[in-house]
Each structure stands twice: as C-alpha cells, then as structure tokens.
Coordinates of C-alpha atoms and ligand atoms in Angstrom, one line a residue:
M1 CA 106.5 77.1 113.0
K2 CA 103.6 79.2 113.5
A3 CA 100.4 77.5 112.9
R4 CA 97.2 79.4 112.9
V5 CA 93.7 79.1 112.0
F6 CA 91.3 82.0 111.7
T7 CA 88.0 80.8 111.8
N8 CA 84.3 82.2 111.8
G9 CA 85.1 84.8 109.4
D10 CA 83.4 85.6 106.1
F11 CA 86.3 85.7 103.7
W12 CA 86.1 87.5 100.7
V13 CA 88.3 85.2 98.5
T14 CA 88.3 87.0 94.9
G15 CA 85.2 89.0 94.9
R16 CA 81.4 88.7 96.2
D17 CA 80.3 86.2 93.1
V18 CA 82.8 83.7 94.4
R19 CA 81.8 81.5 97.3
R20 CA 82.6 82.8 100.5
R21 CA 84.5 80.9 103.3
D22 CA 84.6 81.1 107.0
S23 CA 88.2 79.7 107.8
L24 CA 91.7 80.0 106.8
A25 CA 94.8 78.2 107.8
A26 CA 98.3 79.9 107.9
L27 CA 101.7 78.3 108.2
D28 CA 104.6 80.6 108.9
G29 CA 102.9 83.6 107.7
R30 CA 101.5 82.0 104.4
I31 CA 97.9 80.8 103.6
I32 CA 98.0 77.0 103.3
R33 CA 94.4 76.5 103.0
I34 CA 91.2 78.4 102.7
G35 CA 87.7 76.6 103.4
D36 CA 85.7 75.4 106.2
Y37 CA 87.1 74.8 109.7
D38 CA 87.7 71.1 109.7
E39 CA 89.6 71.4 106.4
C40 CA 91.7 74.3 107.7
L41 CA 92.5 72.0 110.8
D42 CA 93.5 69.0 108.3
A43 CA 95.8 71.4 106.7
F44 CA 98.7 71.3 108.9
P45 CA 101.3 68.3 109.2
R46 CA 100.2 65.3 111.4
G47 CA 100.9 66.2 115.0
M48 CA 100.8 70.1 114.6
K49 CA 98.2 72.1 116.4
P50 CA 97.5 75.6 115.3
D51 CA 96.1 78.3 117.4
V52 CA 92.7 79.2 116.6
I53 CA 91.5 82.8 116.4
D54 CA 87.8 83.6 116.4
L55 CA 86.8 86.5 113.8
E56 CA 83.3 86.8 115.4
G57 CA 81.6 86.5 111.8
K58 CA 83.4 89.7 110.7
T59 CA 84.0 90.2 106.9
V60 CA 87.5 89.8 105.8
L61 CA 89.2 91.3 102.8
P62 CA 92.7 90.9 101.7
G63 CA 95.1 93.3 103.1
F64 CA 95.2 96.8 101.6
T65 CA 97.8 98.0 99.4
D66 CA 97.9 102.0 99.3
S67 CA 100.0 102.2 95.9
H68 CA 101.0 105.8 96.3
I69 CA 101.6 107.4 99.7
H70 CA 104.4 109.6 101.6
L71 CA 104.3 107.9 104.9
L72 CA 107.6 109.7 106.1
S73 CA 106.0 113.2 105.1
F74 CA 102.8 112.1 106.6
G75 CA 104.8 111.4 109.9
L76 CA 106.7 114.7 109.3
T77 CA 103.3 116.6 109.3
L78 CA 102.2 115.0 112.7
Q79 CA 104.1 117.8 114.1
D80 CA 102.9 120.5 111.6
I81 CA 99.8 122.8 112.4
P82 CA 96.7 120.9 110.5
L83 CA 94.9 123.2 108.3
A84 CA 92.8 121.1 106.0
D85 CA 89.7 121.6 108.2
V86 CA 90.1 125.4 108.2
N87 CA 87.6 127.4 106.2
S88 CA 88.9 131.0 106.6
I89 CA 92.0 133.0 106.9
E90 CA 91.2 134.4 110.3
A91 CA 91.0 130.7 111.5
V92 CA 94.4 130.2 110.0
K93 CA 96.0 133.1 111.8
A94 CA 94.6 131.9 115.0
R95 CA 95.9 128.5 114.7
I96 CA 99.5 130.4 114.0
R97 CA 99.0 132.3 117.0
A98 CA 98.4 129.5 119.3
R99 CA 101.4 127.6 117.9
A100 CA 103.6 130.8 118.2
A101 CA 102.5 131.0 122.0
E102 CA 103.9 127.6 122.9
M103 CA 107.3 127.8 120.8
P104 CA 110.6 129.6 121.4
E105 CA 111.3 132.7 119.5
G106 CA 112.7 132.1 116.1
R107 CA 111.6 128.7 115.7
W108 CA 109.8 127.8 112.5
I109 CA 106.1 127.4 112.4
L110 CA 105.2 124.8 109.9
G111 CA 101.5 124.0 108.7
R112 CA 99.9 122.2 106.0
G113 CA 96.7 121.4 104.1
W114 CA 95.1 124.8 103.6
D115 CA 92.9 125.6 100.5
Q116 CA 91.9 128.9 99.5
E117 CA 88.8 127.8 97.7
V118 CA 87.0 127.0 101.2
F119 CA 88.2 130.2 102.7
A120 CA 85.3 132.4 103.5
E121 CA 87.7 135.3 102.1
K122 CA 88.1 133.3 98.8
R123 CA 91.7 134.4 98.3
Y124 CA 95.1 133.1 98.7
L125 CA 96.8 133.7 102.0
T126 CA 99.8 136.3 102.1
R127 CA 102.8 137.0 104.2
K128 CA 101.2 139.6 105.7
D129 CA 98.5 137.5 106.9
L130 CA 101.1 135.1 108.4
D131 CA 103.0 138.1 109.9
E132 CA 100.2 139.4 111.6
A133 CA 99.8 136.1 113.8
S134 CA 103.4 135.0 114.0
G135 CA 105.1 137.8 116.0
G136 CA 108.1 137.8 113.4
R137 CA 108.7 134.0 113.4
P138 CA 109.5 132.4 110.1
V139 CA 106.1 130.6 109.0
F140 CA 105.7 128.1 106.0
L141 CA 102.4 126.8 105.2
T142 CA 101.9 124.3 102.6
R143 CA 98.6 124.1 100.4
A144 CA 96.6 120.9 100.2
C145 CA 97.9 120.1 96.9
G146 CA 101.5 120.2 98.2
H147 CA 102.6 122.2 95.2
I148 CA 101.9 125.7 96.5
A149 CA 103.0 127.2 99.7
V150 CA 102.9 130.5 101.6
A151 CA 105.8 132.0 103.7
S152 CA 106.2 134.7 106.2
T153 CA 108.0 137.8 105.6
R154 CA 110.7 136.3 108.0
A155 CA 110.9 133.1 106.2
L156 CA 111.2 135.1 102.7
E157 CA 114.1 137.0 104.3
I158 CA 115.9 133.7 105.5
A159 CA 115.5 132.3 102.0
G160 CA 116.9 135.4 100.6
I161 CA 113.7 136.1 98.5
T162 CA 113.4 139.7 97.7
R163 CA 111.6 141.7 95.1
D164 CA 114.8 141.1 92.9
A165 CA 114.8 137.4 93.3
Q166 CA 114.2 135.5 90.0
D167 CA 111.7 132.7 89.3
P168 CA 113.5 129.6 89.6
P169 CA 113.2 127.0 86.6
G170 CA 109.9 125.1 87.0
G171 CA 108.7 127.5 89.7
A172 CA 107.0 130.8 90.6
I173 CA 107.2 133.7 93.0
D174 CA 104.0 135.4 93.2
R175 CA 104.1 139.3 93.3
D176 CA 101.8 142.1 94.1
A177 CA 101.2 145.2 91.9
Y178 CA 104.6 146.7 93.2
G179 CA 106.6 143.7 92.1
D180 CA 107.1 142.5 96.0
P181 CA 106.8 139.0 96.9
T182 CA 103.1 138.1 98.3
G183 CA 104.5 134.9 99.9
I184 CA 102.9 132.5 97.7
L185 CA 105.4 130.3 96.0
R186 CA 104.7 127.9 93.4
E187 CA 106.4 124.5 92.5
S188 CA 110.3 124.5 92.6
A189 CA 110.0 127.9 94.3
L190 CA 108.7 126.1 97.5
E191 CA 112.4 124.5 97.7
L192 CA 114.0 128.0 98.2
V193 CA 112.1 128.3 101.6
R194 CA 112.1 124.7 102.4
S195 CA 115.9 124.4 102.0
H196 CA 116.4 126.7 104.9
I197 CA 114.2 124.8 107.3
P198 CA 116.3 123.1 110.0
P199 CA 115.4 119.3 109.1
A200 CA 114.1 117.0 111.8
S201 CA 116.5 114.8 113.8
R202 CA 116.9 111.2 112.9
E203 CA 115.5 110.2 116.1
L204 CA 112.4 112.5 115.6
M205 CA 112.1 111.1 112.1
E206 CA 112.1 107.6 113.4
H207 CA 109.7 108.4 116.2
L208 CA 107.4 109.9 113.4
L209 CA 107.5 107.4 111.0
K210 CA 106.7 104.7 113.5
Q211 CA 103.5 106.7 114.5
A212 CA 102.9 106.9 110.5
M213 CA 103.4 103.2 110.1
E214 CA 101.1 102.1 113.0
H215 CA 98.4 104.4 111.9
A216 CA 98.6 102.6 108.3
L217 CA 98.1 99.3 110.0
S218 CA 95.2 100.5 111.7
K219 CA 93.7 101.6 108.5
G220 CA 94.1 98.0 107.3
I221 CA 96.9 98.7 105.1
T222 CA 99.6 95.8 104.9
T223 CA 101.7 97.1 102.2
A224 CA 102.6 100.8 101.5
H225 CA 104.1 102.0 98.2
T226 CA 105.9 104.7 99.9
N227 CA 107.6 107.6 98.2
D228 CA 109.8 109.6 100.5
G229 CA 113.7 110.8 100.4
Q230 CA 113.8 113.0 103.6
A231 CA 116.2 111.0 105.5
G232 CA 118.8 110.6 102.2
F233 CA 119.9 107.5 100.5
P234 CA 120.2 105.1 101.7
G235 CA 119.1 106.7 105.0
T236 CA 115.5 106.6 104.2
M237 CA 115.4 102.9 103.7
D238 CA 117.4 102.3 106.8
L239 CA 114.8 104.3 108.6
Y240 CA 112.0 102.0 107.5
R241 CA 114.1 98.9 108.3
K242 CA 114.6 100.4 111.8
V243 CA 110.8 100.9 112.4
Q244 CA 110.1 97.4 111.1
E245 CA 112.7 95.9 113.5
Q246 CA 110.9 97.7 116.4
G247 CA 108.0 95.4 115.8
V248 CA 106.0 97.3 113.2
P249 CA 105.2 94.7 110.5
L250 CA 104.1 97.2 107.7
R251 CA 105.3 95.9 104.4
V252 CA 107.1 98.5 102.6
Y253 CA 107.6 99.0 98.7
W254 CA 110.0 102.2 98.5
D255 CA 109.5 104.5 95.5
I256 CA 112.7 106.4 95.2
P257 CA 113.0 110.2 94.4
V258 CA 115.0 110.6 91.3
E259 CA 117.5 112.6 92.9
F260 CA 118.8 109.4 94.3
M261 CA 119.2 107.4 91.1
Q262 CA 122.8 107.8 90.5
D263 CA 123.3 106.7 94.3
L264 CA 121.2 103.8 93.6
F265 CA 122.9 102.8 90.6
K266 CA 126.1 102.5 92.8
T267 CA 124.3 99.7 94.3
P268 CA 123.2 96.3 93.1
L269 CA 119.7 97.1 94.1
R270 CA 117.0 97.1 91.6
T271 CA 113.0 97.3 91.6
G272 CA 111.8 94.2 93.3
D273 CA 114.9 93.5 95.2
G274 CA 114.5 92.8 99.0
D275 CA 112.2 90.6 101.1
D276 CA 108.7 90.3 101.8
Y277 CA 109.0 93.3 104.4
F278 CA 111.0 95.7 102.3
R279 CA 111.5 95.8 98.4
I280 CA 112.9 98.3 96.3
G281 CA 110.3 100.1 94.4
A282 CA 110.1 102.4 91.4
I283 CA 112.2 105.8 90.6
K284 CA 109.6 108.4 91.2
L285 CA 109.7 111.2 88.7
F286 CA 107.5 114.3 88.1
A287 CA 106.1 115.6 84.9
D288 CA 103.9 118.5 86.2
G289 CA 102.3 119.9 89.2
S290 CA 98.6 120.2 90.6
L291 CA 95.1 120.9 89.0
G292 CA 94.1 122.9 91.9
G293 CA 97.0 125.1 91.7
R294 CA 96.6 125.3 87.8
T295 CA 100.3 124.0 87.4
A296 CA 99.1 120.4 86.0
A297 CA 100.3 120.9 82.4
L298 CA 97.4 120.6 79.8
E299 CA 97.5 120.5 75.9
E300 CA 95.0 123.5 75.7
P301 CA 95.0 126.4 78.3
Y302 CA 93.1 126.1 81.1
S303 CA 89.1 126.9 80.8
D304 CA 89.3 129.4 83.9
D305 CA 92.8 131.0 83.0
P306 CA 93.2 131.4 79.4
G307 CA 96.9 131.6 78.3
N308 CA 97.9 129.4 81.1
R309 CA 99.0 125.6 80.1
G310 CA 100.5 124.8 83.4
I311 CA 103.9 123.5 84.0
L312 CA 106.1 120.8 82.9
V313 CA 108.2 120.7 86.0
T314 CA 111.0 118.5 84.4
P315 CA 111.8 119.8 80.7
E316 CA 110.7 117.1 78.1
Q317 CA 114.2 116.1 77.1
E318 CA 115.4 115.7 80.8
L319 CA 112.2 113.3 81.5
R320 CA 113.1 111.4 78.5
E321 CA 116.5 110.8 79.7
Q322 CA 115.4 110.0 83.2
V323 CA 113.1 107.4 82.2
Y324 CA 115.5 105.8 79.6
L325 CA 118.0 105.7 82.3
A326 CA 115.8 104.1 84.8
H327 CA 114.4 101.6 82.4
T328 CA 117.9 100.6 81.1
H329 CA 118.8 100.0 84.7
G330 CA 116.1 97.6 85.4
M331 CA 114.3 100.2 87.5
Q332 CA 110.2 100.7 87.0
V333 CA 109.3 104.5 86.9
A334 CA 106.3 105.9 88.4
V335 CA 105.7 109.3 86.7
H336 CA 103.5 112.0 88.5
A337 CA 101.3 113.1 85.5
I338 CA 98.1 114.8 86.1
G339 CA 97.5 117.0 83.0
D340 CA 96.9 115.3 79.4
R341 CA 100.3 117.1 78.4
A342 CA 102.0 115.5 81.2
A343 CA 100.5 112.1 80.5
R344 CA 101.5 112.4 76.8
V345 CA 105.0 113.6 77.4
S346 CA 105.6 110.7 80.1
L347 CA 104.2 108.1 77.9
E348 CA 106.5 109.3 74.8
A349 CA 109.2 109.1 77.3
I350 CA 108.2 105.5 78.1
S351 CA 107.4 104.4 74.6
S352 CA 110.5 105.7 73.5
A353 CA 112.7 103.9 76.2
Q354 CA 110.8 100.6 75.5
S355 CA 111.6 100.8 71.7
R356 CA 115.1 101.7 72.3
L357 CA 115.5 98.6 74.8
P358 CA 112.2 96.5 74.8
V359 CA 111.7 95.0 78.4
N360 CA 108.6 92.9 79.0
H361 CA 106.4 93.3 82.0
I362 CA 108.3 96.0 83.5
R363 CA 105.0 97.8 84.4
H364 CA 105.9 101.4 84.5
R365 CA 103.2 103.7 86.2
L366 CA 101.7 107.0 85.8
V367 CA 100.6 108.4 89.0
H368 CA 97.2 110.4 89.3
V369 CA 96.7 110.5 85.6
Q370 CA 93.5 113.0 86.0
I371 CA 93.0 114.5 82.8
L372 CA 93.2 112.5 79.8
S373 CA 91.7 111.9 76.4
P374 CA 90.5 108.7 74.6
H375 CA 94.0 108.9 72.5
I376 CA 96.1 108.8 75.9
M377 CA 93.9 106.0 77.3
S378 CA 94.7 103.9 74.2
E379 CA 98.2 104.6 74.3
M380 CA 98.6 103.8 78.0
R381 CA 97.0 100.4 76.9
R382 CA 99.2 99.9 74.3
A383 CA 102.6 100.7 76.3
K384 CA 101.1 98.4 79.1
V385 CA 101.2 101.3 81.8
V386 CA 99.7 101.1 84.9
A387 CA 97.4 103.9 86.2
D388 CA 98.0 104.7 89.8
I389 CA 94.9 106.7 90.9
Q390 CA 93.7 108.3 94.0
P391 CA 89.9 108.2 94.0
K392 CA 89.7 110.2 97.0
F393 CA 91.0 113.1 95.0
I394 CA 87.5 113.1 93.3
S395 CA 85.8 114.4 96.5
T396 CA 88.2 117.5 96.7
D397 CA 88.8 118.1 93.0
M398 CA 85.1 118.1 91.9
R399 CA 84.7 121.5 93.4
W400 CA 86.6 123.1 90.7
A401 CA 87.8 120.4 88.2
L402 CA 84.9 121.3 85.9
E403 CA 86.0 125.1 85.8
R404 CA 89.5 124.2 85.4
V405 CA 89.0 122.0 82.2
G406 CA 85.6 122.6 81.0
P407 CA 83.1 119.9 80.1
T408 CA 84.7 118.4 76.9
R409 CA 87.9 117.6 78.8
M410 CA 86.0 116.5 81.9
R411 CA 84.2 113.6 80.0
S412 CA 87.7 111.9 79.5
S413 CA 88.8 112.8 83.1
Y414 CA 88.8 111.0 86.5
S415 CA 87.6 108.4 84.2
W416 CA 88.1 105.1 86.0
R417 CA 85.3 103.1 84.6
T418 CA 86.3 103.8 81.0
M419 CA 90.1 103.2 81.6
R420 CA 89.2 100.1 83.5
R421 CA 87.1 99.0 80.5
A422 CA 89.9 100.0 78.2
G423 CA 92.0 97.2 79.9
I424 CA 94.5 99.6 81.8
P425 CA 95.6 97.9 85.0
L426 CA 94.5 100.3 87.9
A427 CA 96.1 100.5 91.3
G428 CA 94.8 102.6 94.3
G429 CA 96.3 104.9 96.5
S430 CA 95.7 107.8 98.7
D431 CA 98.6 110.3 98.2
C432 CA 98.6 110.8 101.9
P433 CA 99.4 113.4 103.3
V434 CA 97.7 115.1 100.3
E435 CA 94.4 113.0 101.3
P436 CA 93.8 111.0 104.4
L437 CA 95.3 107.7 104.8
D438 CA 92.2 105.7 104.7
P439 CA 91.6 102.8 101.9
L440 CA 88.0 102.5 102.8
L441 CA 87.5 106.3 101.9
G442 CA 89.1 105.5 98.5
I443 CA 86.9 102.6 98.0
Y444 CA 83.8 104.8 99.1
C445 CA 85.0 107.6 96.4
A446 CA 85.4 104.9 93.8
V447 CA 82.0 103.5 94.1
T448 CA 79.8 106.6 94.8
R449 CA 82.2 109.5 93.3
K450 CA 80.7 111.5 96.1
D451 CA 82.5 113.6 98.7
V452 CA 82.4 112.9 102.5
E453 CA 79.3 114.7 103.1
G454 CA 77.5 112.4 100.3
N455 CA 77.4 115.0 97.6
P456 CA 76.4 115.3 94.9
P457 CA 73.8 112.7 95.5
L458 CA 73.9 110.6 92.2
G459 CA 77.8 111.1 92.1
F460 CA 80.1 113.4 90.0
F461 CA 80.1 112.3 86.4
P462 CA 78.4 108.9 87.9
N463 CA 78.9 107.0 84.6
E464 CA 82.5 106.6 85.7
K465 CA 81.7 104.8 89.0
L466 CA 83.6 101.4 89.6
T467 CA 81.7 98.4 91.1
L468 CA 82.4 97.6 94.6
D469 CA 84.6 94.4 93.4
E470 CA 86.5 96.9 91.2
A471 CA 87.0 99.4 93.8
V472 CA 88.1 96.6 96.3
R473 CA 90.9 95.4 93.5
L474 CA 92.4 99.0 93.2
F475 CA 93.4 98.3 96.9
T476 CA 94.3 95.0 97.1
M477 CA 95.2 93.3 93.5
G478 CA 95.7 96.6 91.7
G479 CA 98.8 97.7 93.8
A480 CA 100.0 94.1 94.2
Y481 CA 100.1 94.1 90.3
G482 CA 101.8 97.4 90.2
A483 CA 104.6 96.1 92.3
H484 CA 105.1 92.7 90.5
E485 CA 103.7 91.0 93.5
E486 CA 100.4 89.5 92.5
H487 CA 101.6 85.9 93.2
R488 CA 102.5 86.9 96.8
K489 CA 99.5 89.6 97.8
G490 CA 96.3 90.9 96.8
S491 CA 93.8 87.9 97.4
L492 CA 93.4 85.1 99.8
V493 CA 94.6 82.2 98.3
P494 CA 96.9 79.1 99.5
G495 CA 100.6 80.1 98.7
K496 CA 100.2 83.8 99.2
L497 CA 101.3 86.0 102.3
C498 CA 98.8 85.8 105.2
D499 CA 97.7 89.4 105.0
F500 CA 94.1 90.5 105.8
V501 CA 91.8 93.1 107.3
A502 CA 88.7 92.4 109.1
L503 CA 85.6 95.1 109.0
S504 CA 83.4 96.2 111.4
E505 CA 80.7 95.2 109.1
D506 CA 79.9 93.6 105.6
I507 CA 81.1 96.1 103.1
A508 CA 78.7 94.0 100.4
S509 CA 75.6 94.5 102.5
V510 CA 76.0 97.9 103.5
S511 CA 74.9 101.0 101.4
P512 CA 77.7 102.4 99.4
D513 CA 77.4 105.6 101.4
D514 CA 78.1 104.0 104.4
I515 CA 81.3 102.6 103.3
K516 CA 83.3 105.6 104.4
D517 CA 81.9 104.9 108.2
L518 CA 82.9 101.2 108.1
E519 CA 86.0 100.5 110.7
V520 CA 88.8 98.2 110.5
V521 CA 88.7 95.9 113.4
L522 CA 91.6 93.7 112.6
T523 CA 94.9 93.7 110.5
V524 CA 96.9 90.7 110.3
V525 CA 100.2 90.7 108.6
G526 CA 102.2 87.4 107.8
G527 CA 99.6 85.6 110.1
E528 CA 100.2 87.9 112.9
I529 CA 97.9 90.3 114.6
A530 CA 99.2 93.8 113.7
Y531 CA 96.5 95.8 114.8
R532 CA 93.3 95.2 116.7
K533 CA 90.8 97.8 117.7
T534 CA 90.2 98.0 121.3
Ligands
LIG1 ZN1 102.3 112.0 95.8

C-alpha cells in the first residue's frame, strides 16, 4: 500500500472561489482526504505511516487532460524538419539543404508546419522550390494544418502523380497554367504520396512515442485523448501499452480512426473499456478539412474565395452510416468538423442515429467546431454533444479567419463564451502536432484570445473570452466529462485518482498575459511523481 501526504501546497480544489487547502492524502493512487496537514495524516488506517512530500507553497491544479491530440504523430514529427518557425521559402530551402547533406541519397526528407501566410514571398511552396534544395531526393512537407502538403518532383514521380493524374475523391492536385502538378496536394491527395513513404519501424515508433508521452507529462498532462493509427489495429494500442509498461505513466484514452472500426467490432472492446491507464475512446471521423486551407465545409462560399464552399471529405450519406454504425455498437464518435456545413451535417448524422436508437449520455463529440451559427449551437445543446475545442487555434487563425468567413459569420465563430453560456459541454485540447503540446498555452489563449506575442492588445473578439476558472475547467473537468470520467478525474476530491500538477507561480495571481510563461514544476499521476523540473 502506497501512502502519501503532499503538503505545503496551494491546492485549487474546484476553482478559486472555493477555500483552498494545503495538503492532500493519497492511498494507492487515489485521493482519500484534502484539507490541512493533521487531517491528512489522520486519514490513513491506524499504524500506517505515509511518505510526506513538500510542495514548497506551489499552486496545484488537477492534472490536465488534452482532449484532442495525436501523440504518435507528434512523436513521428520529432524526426521531421520543423518548419513552424520558418518565415520565408528561402529559409525552407536552407533547412532542406541541411537535412539533405546529412542523409543518404534516395532517402525521404520529411517536414512539417509551414504556412504560406507567414512567408515573405506570400505564396505556396512548389515542387520546384523543393527540387532546388533537395538534390533529387523525394521531399514531402506538410502544411501547419496537416490538410495540405507539398511534394518534390521525385516524390510525385514515386507516387505516379503526372499531368494526367485525376484528383482523388475528397482531394485535389493543384496544377499550373500548363496543367502540370505544382506539388501542392490537398486533403485525400496527401495519401497518394504518403502511402509511398516507408513507414517507421515499430522500434522507432516506440522510441518516438515514449519521447512524446514523456513530453506530455512534463507539460502537466496526465490524460491524453489521443487519435492515432500508424501502428494499425490493435498495434497502436499495443504500442501505447508497451511504453506505459516501460514506466511512462501517462493515462491514455485512445480515439480510434474510422478505418479500424470493423476490426474493432470483431473484438469485445467498446468506448470506456480498459483500466485507469488505457481506455478505448471514441471512433474518430472526418466531416471536412481546414479553414486555413479553405477546405473547411461552409454553408455559404468563403468570403475571400467566392464559389468555394470547402470540402465534405466524407460524403454526407457515408458519414451518417459511419456515425450510426459506431453509435449502435456502443461507441462514442468524435467528428472533425470545422465549418458550419460540416457541423450541421455531423449533428444531423448524430441526431438521426439517436432517433433510430436513443442512447442516453453517450456524449458524442464534435472536434474543433470553429465556424458556427446560433442555430447550430442550440442544436448542439439539444443533441447533448460535447464541443472539443482548441483555444490555441485562435492565435494562429486570427490572422486570416475574418477574411475567410467575413464579419457576420465571425460573430458566431470561435465563440467559446457563447457556447459555454448556451450550456454546451466544452473540452480543451491542443491538436498537437498542429499546435504545441501545452495546456497552459491553451488556457492563456482561452482567457486572453491573444497570440503568443500578446496581440491584439484587447484580444480577438474579446467578448468570447473565458474566465480563468472556465479555461482551467476545459483542460480538467471538460476532458474528463468528454470521456465519462468525471467521477475519476478532473478535480481534487476524495475518491478520485491522485493526478495533479504544480506550477511555478500562482495562476490566479499572475496577469493573464503571463499564464503562457508559467511552468510545470511537478506532475503527479496516481500519487507518484511522473515529472519533476530539474
Ligand atoms: Zn486533430
């Protein structure tokens, strides 16, 4: 039996209005008492002497849940060229040259995170840009959104993408004035190239996943709702289990890609099955693309691209069938829906499944839910759908969101406060590797609606800011609720798992602008120290 008292902390119990406590007692990984030091010492059976850990006055929050993350993808990106900080095409070329110099001929050069909006040249990359720097190697660089990529001429050749190639369903191959591919691929067209990239070996995946999971713990994440499938089914699950067995105690709720739905149905596993470290999560479905790439499905055309309403990446009827199938098999669904048309179509699919077979409290989710309307919000509430939001997106999207959708639609977009007031349950995530893995950055964006440089000074559409309490809830109770785990996680009360995070300073006393600079100094999972800042 493992008995612990964590003392001299400043425990945030359910919010800052509630009396804060200085000690917590845990037995075998669960909280048995929270209160003052003597009360906590008395909480154990007679004769049992707990280990005492001094928290040195630090502020303690419940362990963070990231409600939408791709941990294995993030791990795999650790070997890619990072391009998120690059602001010119010339600089992209320089990084390709440097990587090419250290890699054998013929090997693929992969990169991720570029964004033409920040390039000095103000244009998309082309295959010719990549060819100039890569010495004939295949190169494949994914845009920040993950829905668009650019391939070098060699990579296009390997994939058989010539001027005669047809656009695949739900995707597009960009072409120049002569009809030749420019190298830019959109949505499902990425797969044409990706399917030719040799996969990482299992050993490499395991090694990179371990790094990713340790990184998550160092950022205060104690539960990750992760959506990955690179190691197949059930291989991806085995991979997470294997890293956990190596002593990495990050709790995982695995959102399963829809292509494994039939394989899953051959097993008895359903949403919620598992143990306190690994549970089966939702079936992850896709309704549309990204707003940055103008592939998010809108009801009306893009304000900066008349005639384009974006892409429903799964045809409406097929999405309905997928949702119904998952629903009738006892699976939660999590549908990627960024545009208002995607949100409407997804909600209709959920409502139709519910009317054919009503299931209470299944808590289906819509992921991202950026462009909305008052009507969609009331439908979400009626359908009891959880909104899985990524506050950090605002700092990236504010640069062009208004141009994309115009002022009228903008008023009901990224409308976190309105959603909260409308009674829609909210959960917070990062969508890492799309955005950095850092819940404190998410909380900062939720309360300030500013980018990391602190702009705009009053925040972007500041009426939609969340309070600090609400923002912390997103990354604690919000995620727990979205996984039916609110009785196990999300707050520091007796009976729940002893998962918490200690911060470098008091989050309630620092200015909201400084929340992004706070550091996690200690992460505790199941009463054990999982990370300590050295
Ligand atoms: Zn995602």
